Amino acid sequence: MVIWFLFGAMCMLVVLLMLAYVKFVALNKAAAAAWQQLDNNMKNRAELIPSLALSAASFDELDRPFIYELTGLKDSCRKAGSLQERVRCESEITQKFKKVFTAAMKHPELKTDEHFLKLQKSIIHAESKVQHSKKKYNSAARDFNTITGVIPLNLIAKMFEFEPYEYFDFDPSLDKVIQ
C-alpha cells in the first residue's frame, strides 16, 4: 500500500514538473515573440530617421551636429550590445524626434506642407506602435518573471536554465509635443 502511495506521489510530481515546464516554455515564447514585435517596430521607426533628418536640416534651430547625431542613431541602435544600450539609444531617438517637432512648431509654413505632415503622421504612428509593443513586451516579461520568482517554480526555472527578462523602459511618445 505504501509503495502505491509513493508511486502515485512520484507520478503526480512528474506531472506537475511537466506542467510547470510547459508553462515556462509558453511564457518564454510569448516574451520572445513580444520582443521580436517590439524590435521590428523600433526598426521600422528608425527607417523614418533619414527623411526626418532631411526635413530637420532646413531648420535654423537645429545645428549640423544634431542632424549627424540623428542620422547616426539608426546604426547605433542596431549595434547595441545590451538591452540597456538599446533602451538608451531608443530613448535618444524619441528625444531627437521631440526636438525636431518642437523646432518645427516655430515654422508655420510646415502646417501646410503635405510632405512634412505625412512624415509627422508616419512618425506618430510608428511611435505609437513602438509604445504598444513595449507595453506588450513588458507585460510578457512581467508574467514570465513572476512565475520564475515563485517558490518552488523558481527551482524548476533554475533547473531548466530559464533566465528572467529585463524590462524595456524609455520615455513615452511624442503625442504631447506634436499636438
PDB file of C-alpha atoms in Angstrom:
ATOM      1  CA  MET A   1       0.000   0.000   0.000  1.00  0.00           C
ATOM      2  CA  VAL A   2       2.817   2.425   0.876  1.00  0.00           C
ATOM      3  CA  ILE A   3       4.535   1.591  -2.415  1.00  0.00           C
ATOM      4  CA  TRP A   4       1.393   2.554  -4.376  1.00  0.00           C
ATOM      5  CA  PHE A   5       1.166   5.789  -2.438  1.00  0.00           C
ATOM      6  CA  LEU A   6       4.810   6.642  -3.169  1.00  0.00           C
ATOM      7  CA  PHE A   7       4.356   5.656  -6.818  1.00  0.00           C
ATOM      8  CA  GLY A   8       1.270   7.899  -7.089  1.00  0.00           C
ATOM      9  CA  ALA A   9       3.079  10.778  -5.393  1.00  0.00           C
ATOM     10  CA  MET A  10       6.041  10.407  -7.775  1.00  0.00           C
ATOM     11  CA  CYS A  11       3.718  10.330 -10.799  1.00  0.00           C
ATOM     12  CA  MET A  12       1.961  13.449  -9.551  1.00  0.00           C
ATOM     13  CA  LEU A  13       5.313  15.184  -9.031  1.00  0.00           C
ATOM     14  CA  VAL A  14       6.400  14.290 -12.575  1.00  0.00           C
ATOM     15  CA  VAL A  15       3.119  15.579 -13.998  1.00  0.00           C
ATOM     16  CA  LEU A  16       3.446  18.831 -12.040  1.00  0.00           C
ATOM     17  CA  LEU A  17       7.039  19.210 -13.227  1.00  0.00           C
ATOM     18  CA  MET A  18       5.919  18.698 -16.840  1.00  0.00           C
ATOM     19  CA  LEU A  19       3.088  21.209 -16.463  1.00  0.00           C
ATOM     20  CA  ALA A  20       5.442  23.780 -14.949  1.00  0.00           C
ATOM     21  CA  TYR A  21       7.920  23.245 -17.791  1.00  0.00           C
ATOM     22  CA  VAL A  22       5.163  23.686 -20.391  1.00  0.00           C
ATOM     23  CA  LYS A  23       4.070  26.914 -18.688  1.00  0.00           C
ATOM     24  CA  PHE A  24       7.652  28.212 -18.659  1.00  0.00           C
ATOM     25  CA  VAL A  25       8.063  27.414 -22.339  1.00  0.00           C
ATOM     26  CA  ALA A  26       4.756  29.095 -23.244  1.00  0.00           C
ATOM     27  CA  LEU A  27       5.565  32.258 -21.293  1.00  0.00           C
ATOM     28  CA  ASN A  28       9.124  32.288 -22.637  1.00  0.00           C
ATOM     29  CA  LYS A  29       7.837  32.063 -26.222  1.00  0.00           C
ATOM     30  CA  ALA A  30       5.298  34.818 -25.569  1.00  0.00           C
ATOM     31  CA  ALA A  31       8.033  37.119 -24.238  1.00  0.00           C
ATOM     32  CA  ALA A  32      10.342  36.268 -27.150  1.00  0.00           C
ATOM     33  CA  ALA A  33       7.548  36.954 -29.669  1.00  0.00           C
ATOM     34  CA  ALA A  34       6.710  40.256 -27.958  1.00  0.00           C
ATOM     35  CA  TRP A  35      10.392  41.231 -28.081  1.00  0.00           C
ATOM     36  CA  GLN A  36      10.532  40.397 -31.798  1.00  0.00           C
ATOM     37  CA  GLN A  37       7.496  42.584 -32.468  1.00  0.00           C
ATOM     38  CA  LEU A  38       8.991  45.435 -30.434  1.00  0.00           C
ATOM     39  CA  ASP A  39      12.307  45.096 -32.239  1.00  0.00           C
ATOM     40  CA  ASN A  40      10.605  45.172 -35.653  1.00  0.00           C
ATOM     41  CA  ASN A  41       8.557  48.233 -34.726  1.00  0.00           C
ATOM     42  CA  MET A  42      11.672  50.052 -33.498  1.00  0.00           C
ATOM     43  CA  LYS A  43      13.481  49.194 -36.735  1.00  0.00           C
ATOM     44  CA  ASN A  44      10.537  50.463 -38.787  1.00  0.00           C
ATOM     45  CA  ARG A  45      10.548  53.691 -36.778  1.00  0.00           C
ATOM     46  CA  ALA A  46      14.283  54.051 -37.382  1.00  0.00           C
ATOM     47  CA  GLU A  47      13.686  53.836 -41.142  1.00  0.00           C
ATOM     48  CA  LEU A  48      11.944  57.217 -40.904  1.00  0.00           C
ATOM     49  CA  ILE A  49      15.059  58.913 -39.499  1.00  0.00           C
ATOM     50  CA  PRO A  50      16.691  59.833 -42.858  1.00  0.00           C
ATOM     51  CA  SER A  51      13.544  61.625 -44.053  1.00  0.00           C
ATOM     52  CA  LEU A  52      13.209  63.427 -40.747  1.00  0.00           C
ATOM     53  CA  ALA A  53      16.891  64.403 -40.800  1.00  0.00           C
ATOM     54  CA  LEU A  54      16.460  65.829 -44.269  1.00  0.00           C
ATOM     55  CA  SER A  55      13.490  67.887 -43.106  1.00  0.00           C
ATOM     56  CA  ALA A  56      15.288  68.938 -39.925  1.00  0.00           C
ATOM     57  CA  ALA A  57      18.301  70.187 -41.880  1.00  0.00           C
ATOM     58  CA  SER A  58      16.231  73.145 -43.054  1.00  0.00           C
ATOM     59  CA  PHE A  59      15.553  74.380 -39.502  1.00  0.00           C
ATOM     60  CA  ASP A  60      17.861  77.124 -38.263  1.00  0.00           C
ATOM     61  CA  GLU A  61      17.300  75.969 -34.665  1.00  0.00           C
ATOM     62  CA  LEU A  62      18.951  72.597 -35.325  1.00  0.00           C
ATOM     63  CA  ASP A  63      22.678  72.611 -35.935  1.00  0.00           C
ATOM     64  CA  ARG A  64      24.623  70.290 -38.209  1.00  0.00           C
ATOM     65  CA  PRO A  65      25.987  68.065 -35.384  1.00  0.00           C
ATOM     66  CA  PHE A  66      22.403  67.439 -34.267  1.00  0.00           C
ATOM     67  CA  ILE A  67      21.494  66.245 -37.774  1.00  0.00           C
ATOM     68  CA  TYR A  68      24.530  63.947 -37.870  1.00  0.00           C
ATOM     69  CA  GLU A  69      23.631  62.537 -34.457  1.00  0.00           C
ATOM     70  CA  LEU A  70      20.081  61.938 -35.622  1.00  0.00           C
ATOM     71  CA  THR A  71      21.221  60.012 -38.687  1.00  0.00           C
ATOM     72  CA  GLY A  72      23.819  58.062 -36.679  1.00  0.00           C
ATOM     73  CA  LEU A  73      21.246  56.812 -34.179  1.00  0.00           C
ATOM     74  CA  LYS A  74      19.794  54.314 -36.640  1.00  0.00           C
ATOM     75  CA  ASP A  75      23.071  52.391 -36.857  1.00  0.00           C
ATOM     76  CA  SER A  76      23.963  52.719 -33.194  1.00  0.00           C
ATOM     77  CA  CYS A  77      20.625  51.184 -32.181  1.00  0.00           C
ATOM     78  CA  ARG A  78      21.192  48.225 -34.468  1.00  0.00           C
ATOM     79  CA  LYS A  79      24.663  47.699 -32.993  1.00  0.00           C
ATOM     80  CA  ALA A  80      23.565  47.944 -29.352  1.00  0.00           C
ATOM     81  CA  GLY A  81      25.144  45.081 -27.437  1.00  0.00           C
ATOM     82  CA  SER A  82      22.859  45.023 -24.428  1.00  0.00           C
ATOM     83  CA  LEU A  83      19.289  45.852 -23.592  1.00  0.00           C
ATOM     84  CA  GLN A  84      20.414  48.872 -21.548  1.00  0.00           C
ATOM     85  CA  GLU A  85      22.284  50.260 -24.572  1.00  0.00           C
ATOM     86  CA  ARG A  86      19.255  49.680 -26.773  1.00  0.00           C
ATOM     87  CA  VAL A  87      16.951  51.407 -24.286  1.00  0.00           C
ATOM     88  CA  ARG A  88      19.327  54.376 -24.121  1.00  0.00           C
ATOM     89  CA  CYS A  89      19.543  54.588 -27.904  1.00  0.00           C
ATOM     90  CA  GLU A  90      15.797  54.244 -28.486  1.00  0.00           C
ATOM     91  CA  SER A  91      15.122  56.860 -25.821  1.00  0.00           C
ATOM     92  CA  GLU A  92      17.566  59.151 -27.579  1.00  0.00           C
ATOM     93  CA  ILE A  93      15.680  58.687 -30.862  1.00  0.00           C
ATOM     94  CA  THR A  94      12.448  59.717 -29.141  1.00  0.00           C
ATOM     95  CA  GLN A  95      14.165  62.773 -27.620  1.00  0.00           C
ATOM     96  CA  LYS A  96      15.597  63.786 -31.005  1.00  0.00           C
ATOM     97  CA  PHE A  97      12.172  63.385 -32.616  1.00  0.00           C
ATOM     98  CA  LYS A  98      10.719  65.635 -29.924  1.00  0.00           C
ATOM     99  CA  LYS A  99      13.410  68.246 -30.540  1.00  0.00           C
ATOM    100  CA  VAL A 100      12.755  68.234 -34.301  1.00  0.00           C
ATOM    101  CA  PHE A 101       8.998  68.586 -33.849  1.00  0.00           C
ATOM    102  CA  THR A 102       9.453  71.319 -31.253  1.00  0.00           C
ATOM    103  CA  ALA A 103      11.649  73.195 -33.743  1.00  0.00           C
ATOM    104  CA  ALA A 104       9.094  72.558 -36.494  1.00  0.00           C
ATOM    105  CA  MET A 105       6.381  74.248 -34.436  1.00  0.00           C
ATOM    106  CA  LYS A 106       8.288  77.526 -34.942  1.00  0.00           C
ATOM    107  CA  HIS A 107       7.716  77.254 -38.689  1.00  0.00           C
ATOM    108  CA  PRO A 108       4.053  77.945 -39.507  1.00  0.00           C
ATOM    109  CA  GLU A 109       4.585  77.104 -43.182  1.00  0.00           C
ATOM    110  CA  LEU A 110       5.060  73.449 -42.213  1.00  0.00           C
ATOM    111  CA  LYS A 111       1.437  73.241 -41.096  1.00  0.00           C
ATOM    112  CA  THR A 112       0.500  73.220 -44.775  1.00  0.00           C
ATOM    113  CA  ASP A 113       3.469  71.252 -46.137  1.00  0.00           C
ATOM    114  CA  GLU A 114       1.962  67.909 -47.181  1.00  0.00           C
ATOM    115  CA  HIS A 115       5.290  66.056 -47.175  1.00  0.00           C
ATOM    116  CA  PHE A 116       6.143  67.160 -43.643  1.00  0.00           C
ATOM    117  CA  LEU A 117       2.625  66.467 -42.374  1.00  0.00           C
ATOM    118  CA  LYS A 118       2.732  62.981 -43.896  1.00  0.00           C
ATOM    119  CA  LEU A 119       6.160  62.358 -42.317  1.00  0.00           C
ATOM    120  CA  GLN A 120       4.908  63.630 -38.975  1.00  0.00           C
ATOM    121  CA  LYS A 121       1.863  61.362 -39.150  1.00  0.00           C
ATOM    122  CA  SER A 122       4.064  58.366 -40.059  1.00  0.00           C
ATOM    123  CA  ILE A 123       6.390  59.037 -37.150  1.00  0.00           C
ATOM    124  CA  ILE A 124       3.500  59.405 -34.704  1.00  0.00           C
ATOM    125  CA  HIS A 125       2.024  56.125 -35.967  1.00  0.00           C
ATOM    126  CA  ALA A 126       5.405  54.360 -35.719  1.00  0.00           C
ATOM    127  CA  GLU A 127       5.967  55.756 -32.232  1.00  0.00           C
ATOM    128  CA  SER A 128       2.516  54.586 -31.189  1.00  0.00           C
ATOM    129  CA  LYS A 129       3.273  51.070 -32.432  1.00  0.00           C
ATOM    130  CA  VAL A 130       6.574  51.087 -30.522  1.00  0.00           C
ATOM    131  CA  GLN A 131       4.819  52.161 -27.332  1.00  0.00           C
ATOM    132  CA  HIS A 132       2.158  49.479 -27.736  1.00  0.00           C
ATOM    133  CA  SER A 133       4.793  46.813 -28.418  1.00  0.00           C
ATOM    134  CA  LYS A 134       6.836  47.996 -25.451  1.00  0.00           C
ATOM    135  CA  LYS A 135       3.843  47.543 -23.172  1.00  0.00           C
ATOM    136  CA  LYS A 136       3.130  44.122 -24.623  1.00  0.00           C
ATOM    137  CA  TYR A 137       6.763  43.024 -24.191  1.00  0.00           C
ATOM    138  CA  ASN A 138       6.980  44.360 -20.635  1.00  0.00           C
ATOM    139  CA  SER A 139       3.727  42.573 -19.792  1.00  0.00           C
ATOM    140  CA  ALA A 140       5.023  39.277 -21.201  1.00  0.00           C
ATOM    141  CA  ALA A 141       8.338  39.769 -19.387  1.00  0.00           C
ATOM    142  CA  ARG A 142       6.478  40.505 -16.136  1.00  0.00           C
ATOM    143  CA  ASP A 143       4.377  37.343 -16.495  1.00  0.00           C
ATOM    144  CA  PHE A 144       7.467  35.234 -17.137  1.00  0.00           C
ATOM    145  CA  ASN A 145       9.472  36.873 -14.361  1.00  0.00           C
ATOM    146  CA  THR A 146       6.610  36.442 -11.889  1.00  0.00           C
ATOM    147  CA  ILE A 147       6.404  32.709 -12.427  1.00  0.00           C
ATOM    148  CA  THR A 148      10.184  32.327 -12.199  1.00  0.00           C
ATOM    149  CA  GLY A 149      10.154  34.040  -8.813  1.00  0.00           C
ATOM    150  CA  VAL A 150       7.537  31.829  -7.154  1.00  0.00           C
ATOM    151  CA  ILE A 151       8.705  29.037  -4.868  1.00  0.00           C
ATOM    152  CA  PRO A 152       9.078  26.124  -5.892  1.00  0.00           C
ATOM    153  CA  LEU A 153       8.794  27.199  -9.540  1.00  0.00           C
ATOM    154  CA  ASN A 154      11.998  29.195  -9.221  1.00  0.00           C
ATOM    155  CA  LEU A 155      13.836  25.913  -8.601  1.00  0.00           C
ATOM    156  CA  ILE A 156      12.353  24.444 -11.762  1.00  0.00           C
ATOM    157  CA  ALA A 157      13.321  27.591 -13.684  1.00  0.00           C
ATOM    158  CA  LYS A 158      16.902  27.233 -12.485  1.00  0.00           C
ATOM    159  CA  MET A 159      16.897  23.544 -13.299  1.00  0.00           C
ATOM    160  CA  PHE A 160      15.926  24.286 -16.926  1.00  0.00           C
ATOM    161  CA  GLU A 161      18.091  27.447 -17.044  1.00  0.00           C
ATOM    162  CA  PHE A 162      15.264  29.910 -17.658  1.00  0.00           C
ATOM    163  CA  GLU A 163      16.542  33.432 -17.055  1.00  0.00           C
ATOM    164  CA  PRO A 164      14.281  36.380 -16.202  1.00  0.00           C
ATOM    165  CA  TYR A 165      13.722  39.044 -18.847  1.00  0.00           C
ATOM    166  CA  GLU A 166      14.778  42.661 -18.451  1.00  0.00           C
ATOM    167  CA  TYR A 167      12.142  45.321 -18.833  1.00  0.00           C
ATOM    168  CA  PHE A 168      12.302  47.743 -21.720  1.00  0.00           C
ATOM    169  CA  ASP A 169      11.546  51.177 -20.387  1.00  0.00           C
ATOM    170  CA  PHE A 170      12.067  54.505 -22.104  1.00  0.00           C
ATOM    171  CA  ASP A 171      10.423  57.898 -22.350  1.00  0.00           C
ATOM    172  CA  PRO A 172       6.963  57.624 -23.860  1.00  0.00           C
ATOM    173  CA  SER A 173       5.529  59.008 -27.025  1.00  0.00           C
ATOM    174  CA  LEU A 174       5.586  62.199 -28.997  1.00  0.00           C
ATOM    175  CA  ASP A 175       1.872  62.927 -28.676  1.00  0.00           C
ATOM    176  CA  LYS A 176       2.300  65.756 -26.164  1.00  0.00           C
ATOM    177  CA  VAL A 177       4.935  67.542 -28.258  1.00  0.00           C
ATOM    178  CA  ILE A 178       3.166  67.422 -31.606  1.00  0.00           C
ATOM    179  CA  GLN A 179      -0.362  68.442 -30.654  1.00  0.00           C
TER     180      GLN A 179
END
